[in-house]
Coordinates of C-alpha atoms in Angstrom, one line a residue:
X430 CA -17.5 14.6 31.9
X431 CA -15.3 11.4 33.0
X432 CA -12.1 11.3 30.4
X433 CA -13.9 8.4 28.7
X434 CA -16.5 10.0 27.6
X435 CA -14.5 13.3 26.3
X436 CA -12.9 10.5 24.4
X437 CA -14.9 9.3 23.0
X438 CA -17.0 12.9 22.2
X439 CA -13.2 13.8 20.5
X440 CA -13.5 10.3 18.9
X441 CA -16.9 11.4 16.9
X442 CA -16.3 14.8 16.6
X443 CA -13.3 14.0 14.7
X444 CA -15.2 10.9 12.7
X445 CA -18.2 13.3 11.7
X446 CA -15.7 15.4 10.2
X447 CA -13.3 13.1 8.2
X448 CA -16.7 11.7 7.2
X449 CA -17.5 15.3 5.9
X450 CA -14.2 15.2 4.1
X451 CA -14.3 11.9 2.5
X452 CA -18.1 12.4 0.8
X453 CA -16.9 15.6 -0.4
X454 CA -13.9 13.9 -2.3
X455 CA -16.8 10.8 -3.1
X456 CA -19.5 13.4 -4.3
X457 CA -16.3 14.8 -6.0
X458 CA -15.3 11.7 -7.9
X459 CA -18.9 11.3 -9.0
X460 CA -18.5 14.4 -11.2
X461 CA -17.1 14.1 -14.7
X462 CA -13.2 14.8 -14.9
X463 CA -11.1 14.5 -12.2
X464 CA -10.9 16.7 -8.7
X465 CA -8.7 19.6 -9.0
X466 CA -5.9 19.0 -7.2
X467 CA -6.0 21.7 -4.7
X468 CA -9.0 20.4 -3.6
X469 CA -7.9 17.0 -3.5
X470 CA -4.6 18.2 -1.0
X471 CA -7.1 20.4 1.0
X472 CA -9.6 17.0 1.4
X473 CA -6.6 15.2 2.1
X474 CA -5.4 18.0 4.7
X475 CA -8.9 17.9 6.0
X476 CA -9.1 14.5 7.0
X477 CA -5.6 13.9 8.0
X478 CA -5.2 16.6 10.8
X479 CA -8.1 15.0 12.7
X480 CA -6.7 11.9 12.7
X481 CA -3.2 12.5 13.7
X482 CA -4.9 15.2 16.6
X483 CA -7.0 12.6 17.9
X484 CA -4.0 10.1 18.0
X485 CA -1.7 12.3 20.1
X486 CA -4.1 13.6 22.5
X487 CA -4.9 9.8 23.4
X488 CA -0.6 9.1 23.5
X489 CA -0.2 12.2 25.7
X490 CA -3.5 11.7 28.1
X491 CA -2.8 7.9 28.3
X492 CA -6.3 7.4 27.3
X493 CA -7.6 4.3 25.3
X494 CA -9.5 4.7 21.6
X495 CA -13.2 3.1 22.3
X496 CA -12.6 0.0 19.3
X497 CA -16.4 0.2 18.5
X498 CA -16.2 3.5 17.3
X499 CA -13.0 3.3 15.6
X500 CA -14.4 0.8 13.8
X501 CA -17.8 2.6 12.8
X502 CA -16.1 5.8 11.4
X503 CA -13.1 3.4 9.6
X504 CA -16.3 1.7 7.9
X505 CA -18.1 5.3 7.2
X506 CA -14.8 6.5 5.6
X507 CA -14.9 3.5 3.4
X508 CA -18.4 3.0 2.4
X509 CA -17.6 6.5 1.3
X510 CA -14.9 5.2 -1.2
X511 CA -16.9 2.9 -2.4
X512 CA -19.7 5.2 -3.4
X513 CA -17.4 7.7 -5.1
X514 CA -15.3 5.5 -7.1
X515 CA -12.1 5.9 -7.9
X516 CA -9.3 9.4 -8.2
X517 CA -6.6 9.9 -10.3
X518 CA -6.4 6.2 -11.6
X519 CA -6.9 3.8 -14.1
X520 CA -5.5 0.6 -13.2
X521 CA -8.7 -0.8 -11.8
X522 CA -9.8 -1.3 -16.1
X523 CA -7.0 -3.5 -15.8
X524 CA -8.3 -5.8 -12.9
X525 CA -11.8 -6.2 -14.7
X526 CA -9.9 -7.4 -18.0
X527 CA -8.0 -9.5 -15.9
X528 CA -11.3 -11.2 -14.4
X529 CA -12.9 -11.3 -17.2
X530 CA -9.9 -13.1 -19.6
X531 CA -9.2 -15.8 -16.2
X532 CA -13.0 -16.3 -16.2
X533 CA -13.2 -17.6 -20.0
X534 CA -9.7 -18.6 -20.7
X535 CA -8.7 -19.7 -17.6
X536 CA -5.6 -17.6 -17.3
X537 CA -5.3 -13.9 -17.2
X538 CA -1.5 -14.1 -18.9
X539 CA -0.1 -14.4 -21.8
X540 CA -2.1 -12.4 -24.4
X541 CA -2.0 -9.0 -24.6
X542 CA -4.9 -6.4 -24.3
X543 CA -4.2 -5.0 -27.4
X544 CA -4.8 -8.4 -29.1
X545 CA -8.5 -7.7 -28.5
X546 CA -9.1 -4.0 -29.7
X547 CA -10.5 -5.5 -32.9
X548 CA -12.6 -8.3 -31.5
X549 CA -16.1 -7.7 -31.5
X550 CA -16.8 -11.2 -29.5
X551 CA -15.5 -8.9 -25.9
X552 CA -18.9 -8.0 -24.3
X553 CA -19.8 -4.3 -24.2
X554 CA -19.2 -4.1 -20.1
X555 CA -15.5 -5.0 -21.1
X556 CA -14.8 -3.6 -23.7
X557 CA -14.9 0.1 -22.0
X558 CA -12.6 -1.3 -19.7
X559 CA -10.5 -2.5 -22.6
X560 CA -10.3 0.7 -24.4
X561 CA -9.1 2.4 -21.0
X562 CA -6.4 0.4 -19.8
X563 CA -3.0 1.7 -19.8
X564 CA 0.2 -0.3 -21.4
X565 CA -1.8 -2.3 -23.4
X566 CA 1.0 -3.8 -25.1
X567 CA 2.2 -5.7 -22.2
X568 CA 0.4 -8.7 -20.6
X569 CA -0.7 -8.2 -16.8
X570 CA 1.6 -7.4 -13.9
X571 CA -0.3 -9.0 -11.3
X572 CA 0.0 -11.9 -9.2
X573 CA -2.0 -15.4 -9.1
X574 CA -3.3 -14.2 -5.7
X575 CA -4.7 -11.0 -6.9
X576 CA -6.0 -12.4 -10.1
X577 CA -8.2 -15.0 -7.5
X578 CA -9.9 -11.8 -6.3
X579 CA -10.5 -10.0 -9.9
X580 CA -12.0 -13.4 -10.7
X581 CA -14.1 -13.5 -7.8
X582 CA -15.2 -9.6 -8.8
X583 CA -15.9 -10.9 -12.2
X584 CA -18.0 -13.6 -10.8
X585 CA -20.0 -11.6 -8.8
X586 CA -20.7 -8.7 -10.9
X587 CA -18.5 -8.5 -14.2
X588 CA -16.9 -5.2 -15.3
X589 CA -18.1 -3.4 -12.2
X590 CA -15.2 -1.5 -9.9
X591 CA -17.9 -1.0 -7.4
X592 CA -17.4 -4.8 -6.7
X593 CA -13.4 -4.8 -6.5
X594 CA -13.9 -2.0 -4.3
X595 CA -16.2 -3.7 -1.8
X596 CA -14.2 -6.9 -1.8
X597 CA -11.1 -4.6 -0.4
X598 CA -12.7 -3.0 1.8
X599 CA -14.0 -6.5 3.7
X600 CA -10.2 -7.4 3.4
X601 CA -8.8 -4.0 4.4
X602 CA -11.3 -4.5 7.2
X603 CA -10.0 -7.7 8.6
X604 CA -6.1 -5.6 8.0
X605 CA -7.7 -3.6 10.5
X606 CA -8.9 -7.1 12.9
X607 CA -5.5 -8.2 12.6
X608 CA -3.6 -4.9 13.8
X609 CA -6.0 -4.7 16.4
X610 CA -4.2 -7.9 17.5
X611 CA -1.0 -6.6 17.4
X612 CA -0.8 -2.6 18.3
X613 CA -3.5 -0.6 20.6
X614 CA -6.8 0.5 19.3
X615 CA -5.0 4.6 19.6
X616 CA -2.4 3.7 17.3
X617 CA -4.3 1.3 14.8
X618 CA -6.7 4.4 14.6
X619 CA -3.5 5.5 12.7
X620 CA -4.5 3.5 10.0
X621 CA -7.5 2.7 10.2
X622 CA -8.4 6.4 9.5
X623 CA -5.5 7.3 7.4
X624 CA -6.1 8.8 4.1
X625 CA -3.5 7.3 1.6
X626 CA -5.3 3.7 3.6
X627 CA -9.3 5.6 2.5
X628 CA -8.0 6.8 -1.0
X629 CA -5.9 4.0 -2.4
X630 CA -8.2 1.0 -1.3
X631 CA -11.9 1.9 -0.8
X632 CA -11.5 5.1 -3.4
X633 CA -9.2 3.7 -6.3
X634 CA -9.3 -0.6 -5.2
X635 CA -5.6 -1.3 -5.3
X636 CA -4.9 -4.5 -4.5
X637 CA -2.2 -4.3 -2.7
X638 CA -4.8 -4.5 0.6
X639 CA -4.9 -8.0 -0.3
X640 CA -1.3 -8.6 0.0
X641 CA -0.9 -7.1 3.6
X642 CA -3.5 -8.5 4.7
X643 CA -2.3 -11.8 4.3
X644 CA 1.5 -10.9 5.2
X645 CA -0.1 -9.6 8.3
X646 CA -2.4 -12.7 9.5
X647 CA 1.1 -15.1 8.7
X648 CA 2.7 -12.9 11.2
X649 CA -0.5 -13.1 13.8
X650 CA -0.3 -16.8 13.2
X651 CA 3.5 -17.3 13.2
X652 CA 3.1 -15.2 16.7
X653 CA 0.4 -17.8 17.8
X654 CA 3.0 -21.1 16.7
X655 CA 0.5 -21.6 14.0
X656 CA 3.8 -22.0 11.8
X657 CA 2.2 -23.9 8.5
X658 CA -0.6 -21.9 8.0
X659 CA 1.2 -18.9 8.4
X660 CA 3.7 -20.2 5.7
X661 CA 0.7 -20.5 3.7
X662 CA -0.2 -17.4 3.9
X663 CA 3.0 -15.6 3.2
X664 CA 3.0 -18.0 0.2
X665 CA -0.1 -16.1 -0.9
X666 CA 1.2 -13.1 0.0
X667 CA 4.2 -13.2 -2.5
X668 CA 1.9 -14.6 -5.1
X669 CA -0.6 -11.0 -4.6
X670 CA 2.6 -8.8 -4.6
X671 CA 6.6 -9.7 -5.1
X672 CA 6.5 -7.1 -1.8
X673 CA 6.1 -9.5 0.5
X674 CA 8.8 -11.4 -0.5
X675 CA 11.2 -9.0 1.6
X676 CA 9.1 -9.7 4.7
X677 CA 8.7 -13.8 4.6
X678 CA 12.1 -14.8 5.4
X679 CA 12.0 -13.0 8.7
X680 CA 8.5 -14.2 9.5
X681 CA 9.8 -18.1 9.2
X682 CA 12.8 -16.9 11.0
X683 CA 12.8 -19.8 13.0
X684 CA 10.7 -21.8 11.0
X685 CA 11.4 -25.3 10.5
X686 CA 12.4 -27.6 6.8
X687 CA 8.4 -28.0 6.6
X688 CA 7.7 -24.8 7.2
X689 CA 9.9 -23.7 4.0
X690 CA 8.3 -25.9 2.3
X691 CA 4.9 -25.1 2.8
X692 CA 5.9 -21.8 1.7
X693 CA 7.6 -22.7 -1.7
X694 CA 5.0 -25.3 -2.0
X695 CA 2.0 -23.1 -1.9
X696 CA 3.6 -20.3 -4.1
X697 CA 3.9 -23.5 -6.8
X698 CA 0.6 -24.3 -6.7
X699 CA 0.0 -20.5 -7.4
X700 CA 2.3 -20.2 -10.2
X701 CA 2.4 -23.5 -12.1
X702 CA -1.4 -23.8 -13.7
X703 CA -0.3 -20.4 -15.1
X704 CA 3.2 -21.5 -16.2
X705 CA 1.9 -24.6 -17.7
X706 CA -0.8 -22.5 -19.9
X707 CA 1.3 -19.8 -21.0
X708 CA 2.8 -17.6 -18.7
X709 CA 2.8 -15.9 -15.3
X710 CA 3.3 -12.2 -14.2
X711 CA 6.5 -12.4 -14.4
X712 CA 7.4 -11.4 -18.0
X713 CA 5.7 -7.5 -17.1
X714 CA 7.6 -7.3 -13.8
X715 CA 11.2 -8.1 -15.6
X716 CA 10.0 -4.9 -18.2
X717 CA 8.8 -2.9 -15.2
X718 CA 11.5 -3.4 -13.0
X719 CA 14.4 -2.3 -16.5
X720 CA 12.5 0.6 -17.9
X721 CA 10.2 2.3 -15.5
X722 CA 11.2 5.2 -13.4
X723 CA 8.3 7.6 -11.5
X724 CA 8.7 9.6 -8.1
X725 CA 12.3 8.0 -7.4
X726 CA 14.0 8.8 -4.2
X727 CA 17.6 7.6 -4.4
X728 CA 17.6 6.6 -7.3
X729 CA 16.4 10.0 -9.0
X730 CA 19.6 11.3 -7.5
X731 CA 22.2 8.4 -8.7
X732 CA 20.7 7.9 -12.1
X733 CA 22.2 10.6 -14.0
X734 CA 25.5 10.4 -12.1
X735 CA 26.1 6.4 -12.2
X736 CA 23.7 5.4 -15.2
X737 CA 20.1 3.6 -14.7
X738 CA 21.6 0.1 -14.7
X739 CA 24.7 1.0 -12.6
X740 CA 22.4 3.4 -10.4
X741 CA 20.3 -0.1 -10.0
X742 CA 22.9 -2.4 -9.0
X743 CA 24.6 -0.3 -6.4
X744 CA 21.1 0.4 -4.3
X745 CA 19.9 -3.0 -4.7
X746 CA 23.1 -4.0 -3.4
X747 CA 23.3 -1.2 -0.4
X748 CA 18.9 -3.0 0.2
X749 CA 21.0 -6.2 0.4
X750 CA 23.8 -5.2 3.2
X751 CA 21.0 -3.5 4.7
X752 CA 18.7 -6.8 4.8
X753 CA 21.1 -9.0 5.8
X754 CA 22.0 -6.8 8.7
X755 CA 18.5 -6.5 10.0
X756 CA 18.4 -10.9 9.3
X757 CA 21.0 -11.6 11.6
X758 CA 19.6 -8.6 14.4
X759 CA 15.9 -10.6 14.1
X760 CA 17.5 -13.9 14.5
X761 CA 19.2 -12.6 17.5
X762 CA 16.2 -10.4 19.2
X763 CA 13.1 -12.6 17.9
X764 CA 10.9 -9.3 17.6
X765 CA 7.3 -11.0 17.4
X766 CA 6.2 -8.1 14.6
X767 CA 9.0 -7.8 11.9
X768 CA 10.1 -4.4 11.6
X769 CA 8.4 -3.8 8.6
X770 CA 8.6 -0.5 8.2
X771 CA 12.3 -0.1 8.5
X772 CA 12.5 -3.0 5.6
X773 CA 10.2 -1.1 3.4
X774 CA 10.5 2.2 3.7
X775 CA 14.5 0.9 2.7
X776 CA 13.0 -0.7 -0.2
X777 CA 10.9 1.9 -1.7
X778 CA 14.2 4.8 -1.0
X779 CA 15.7 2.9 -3.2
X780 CA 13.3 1.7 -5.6
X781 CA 13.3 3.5 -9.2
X782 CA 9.2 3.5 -8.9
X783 CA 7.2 4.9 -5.8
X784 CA 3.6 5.2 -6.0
X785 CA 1.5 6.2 -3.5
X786 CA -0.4 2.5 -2.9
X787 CA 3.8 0.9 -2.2
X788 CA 3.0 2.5 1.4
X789 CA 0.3 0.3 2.0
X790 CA 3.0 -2.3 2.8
X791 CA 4.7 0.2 5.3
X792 CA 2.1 1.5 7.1
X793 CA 1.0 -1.2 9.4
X794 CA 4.3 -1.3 10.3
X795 CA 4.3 1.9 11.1
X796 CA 0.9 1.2 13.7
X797 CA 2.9 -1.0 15.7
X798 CA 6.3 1.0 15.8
X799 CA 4.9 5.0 15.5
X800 CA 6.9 7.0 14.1
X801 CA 7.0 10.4 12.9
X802 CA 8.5 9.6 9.6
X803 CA 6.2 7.1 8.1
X804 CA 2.8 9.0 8.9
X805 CA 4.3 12.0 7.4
X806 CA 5.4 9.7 4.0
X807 CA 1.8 8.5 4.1
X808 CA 0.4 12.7 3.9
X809 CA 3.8 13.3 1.5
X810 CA 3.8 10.6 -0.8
X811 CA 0.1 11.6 -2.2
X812 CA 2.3 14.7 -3.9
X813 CA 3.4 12.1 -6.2
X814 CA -0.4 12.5 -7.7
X815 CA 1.1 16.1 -9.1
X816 CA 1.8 15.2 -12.9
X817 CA 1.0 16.7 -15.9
X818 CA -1.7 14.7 -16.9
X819 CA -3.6 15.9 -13.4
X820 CA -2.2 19.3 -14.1
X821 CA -3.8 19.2 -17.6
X822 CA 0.4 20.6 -18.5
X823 CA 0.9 20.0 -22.1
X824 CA 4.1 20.9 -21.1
X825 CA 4.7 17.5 -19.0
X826 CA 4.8 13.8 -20.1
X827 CA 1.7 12.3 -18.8
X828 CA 3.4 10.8 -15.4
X829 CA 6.1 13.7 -15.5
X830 CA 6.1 15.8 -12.5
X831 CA 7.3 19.7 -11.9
X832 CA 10.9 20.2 -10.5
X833 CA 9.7 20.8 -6.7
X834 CA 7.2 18.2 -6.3
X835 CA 10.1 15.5 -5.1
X836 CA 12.3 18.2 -2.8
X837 CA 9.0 19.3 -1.2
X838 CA 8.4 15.7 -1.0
X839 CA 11.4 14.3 0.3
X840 CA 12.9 16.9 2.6
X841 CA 9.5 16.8 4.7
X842 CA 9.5 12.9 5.0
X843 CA 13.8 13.3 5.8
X844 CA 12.7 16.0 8.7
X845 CA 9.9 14.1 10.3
X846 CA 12.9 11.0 10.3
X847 CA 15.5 13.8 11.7
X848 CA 12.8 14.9 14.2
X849 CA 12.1 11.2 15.1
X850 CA 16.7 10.5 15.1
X851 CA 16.6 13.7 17.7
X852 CA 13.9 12.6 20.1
X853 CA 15.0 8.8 20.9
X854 CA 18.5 10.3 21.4
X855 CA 17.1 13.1 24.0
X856 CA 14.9 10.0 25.4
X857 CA 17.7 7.7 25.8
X858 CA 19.8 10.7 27.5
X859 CA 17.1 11.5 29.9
X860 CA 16.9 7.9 30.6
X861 CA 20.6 8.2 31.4
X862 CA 20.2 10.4 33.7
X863 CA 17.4 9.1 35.8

């Protein structure tokens, strides 16, 4: 056999089985009550090994990743999500009462969910979603751009997740077009077939998808002097997710006065029919962003030395140093590709919140510039999913986890970064020497 074609036998081999993997977790989610979470890790084990094995035999024997069949088994794993339905979530009730209250009010803010518990004029499709959402006291979190697509869902099919999930996929999809633009097919397979990427979009429909996608295609466009449109986009981008807020400045780098304001100009558009008809997103962020704490890195550790708000201040002021330093290094390099995962994977050590879908906004990064570190966040950071309401511990708050889960956590995503610290300086010595 030419080295092609054992390529692309490895290719399916590996594909068949993730495939296996993924409609065992789908048949799993199918069942009533939640997969145990052994199972879950083993599934997740399962279909991550492949992946990463197929990945560095093609680095090592310098051999390309056919697209084609990247492509089929990345659509497999996902029409795989979307016939299982989503794992250890609930925010997806969230997004259909979101679609459903912009469809006949006109806006999705403002009004609480629990405002309707006693109103018998919700249809019977929403009102299961209504009883299941969580926070009900607080108006919704998300953005004008993600409330576009929940409206669009709604449209289509109302109170059906099966919709919401389809929709991400087509746009996690065209994520997948767009790294192909920017990174070889070998290490957009990276992606394409990672299982945080399988769960957390075609599984669970979080749409943060939405938000990278369009943060990546302003980037692909800025690349391509398509400067407005990619102002645009980032616009859109902020408007699906605050996120991408950290990530626009460098894109219009060396954007022009017009180019600004295309940007501010299209997040207006977003944000004032909201404004004007009683409120925006903003109101559930401020609350989220002062009182909510799960999976903390940093800030875990700072907390109870410094205080919450002190603890706050001093690591969104060590993000800041660390922002502006990487501003004035981009202005002076002009890397086409931001480097993303460097600004994010700051971001979220720091943040007081980490949830598993926040590496969606790292990873693509992390297909352009591999690294050890990020691809093992993307396995580690699914531990997170080890609380006491997936333990069934009565012991636990509902989001609380056991002692270990973080160290166990942490220290393998700190050695993969000490492994990756270790081999660029034994690189750049060998270099030396030659």
């Amino acid at each position: 056999m030419t080295p092609l074609a054992v390529t692309k036998t490895l290719v399916d081999a590996s594909g068949a089985l993730c495939a296996l993997g993924y409609a065992t977790l789908a048949y799993l989610a199918r069942q009533s009550g939640e997969p145990g979470l052994l199972t879950f890790f083993s599934i997740v084990a399962w279909t991550a090994l492949p992946a990463f094995a197929l990945y560095l035999y093609a680095v090592r024997r310098d051999e390309p990743i056919p697209v084609a069949r990247l492509l089929f088994w990345a659509v497999a794993f996902r029409l795989c999500g979307l016939v299982g339905g989503p794992v250890y979530e609930d925010d997806f009730y969230r997004y259909l009462w979101d679609g459903f209250r912009f469809a006949t009010a006109g806006t999705p803010y403002g009004v609480t969910p629990e405002a309707f518990f006693l109103d018998e004029t919700v249809p019977t499709a929403l009102q299961a979603a209504l009883d299941q959402i969580n926070h009900p006291e607080l108006p919704t979190i998300y953005g004008p751009t993600a409330q576009l697509l929940f409206l669009l869902g709604y449209w289509i099919q109302p109170g059906s997740v099966t919709t919401l999930q389809g929709l991400l996929i087509a746009v996690d999809l065209a994520t997948i077009g767009l790294l192909l633009r920017l990174a070889p097919a070998r290490n957009v397979l990276l992606y394409a077939w990672c299982p945080l990427v399988v769960k957390e979009i075609a599984f669970t429909a979080h749409p943060d998808g939405l938000g990278v996608c369009l943060l990546l295609a302003a980037i692909v466009l800025a690349a391509r002097r398509h400067v407005t449109l990619a102002a645009v986009c980032l616009g859109l981008a902020v408007g699906a997710k605050v996120f991408a807020l950290a990530l626009a400045p460098l894109v219009l780098i060396r954007g022009k006065a017009r180019h600004w304001l295309c940007f501010v100009g299209s997040l207006v558009l977003l944000y004032a029919p909201f404004a004007l008809t009683g409120g925006t997103d903003l109101d559930s962020l401020i609350v989220f962003a002062r009182e909510w704490e799960f999976n903390s890195a940093a800030f875990g550790l700072l907390a109870p030395v410094l205080g919450p708000t002190h603890a706050k201040f001093a690591l969104a002021a060590a993000c800041g140093v660390f922002w502006l330093w990487y501003y004035r290094r981009e202005r002076r390099d002009g890397t086409a590709v931001p480097r993303g995962d460097w600004v994010y994977g700051v971001l979220l050590v720091a943040a007081p919140v980490i949830n598993a879908w926040y590496l969606l906004w790292l990873l693509p990064f992390a297909t352009v510039y591999p690294s050890r570190w990020a691809w093992t966040a993307s396995v580690a950071v699914l531990l997170s999913y080890i609380t006491g309401l997936n333990l069934n511990d009565y012991d636990l708050q509902a989001y609380g986890q056991p002692w270990w889960v973080r160290p166990i956590e942490f220290c393998a995503i700190g050695l993969a970064l000490l492994w990756d610290f270790v081999s660029r300086r034994r690189a750049a010595r060998d270099v030396l020497k030659t």
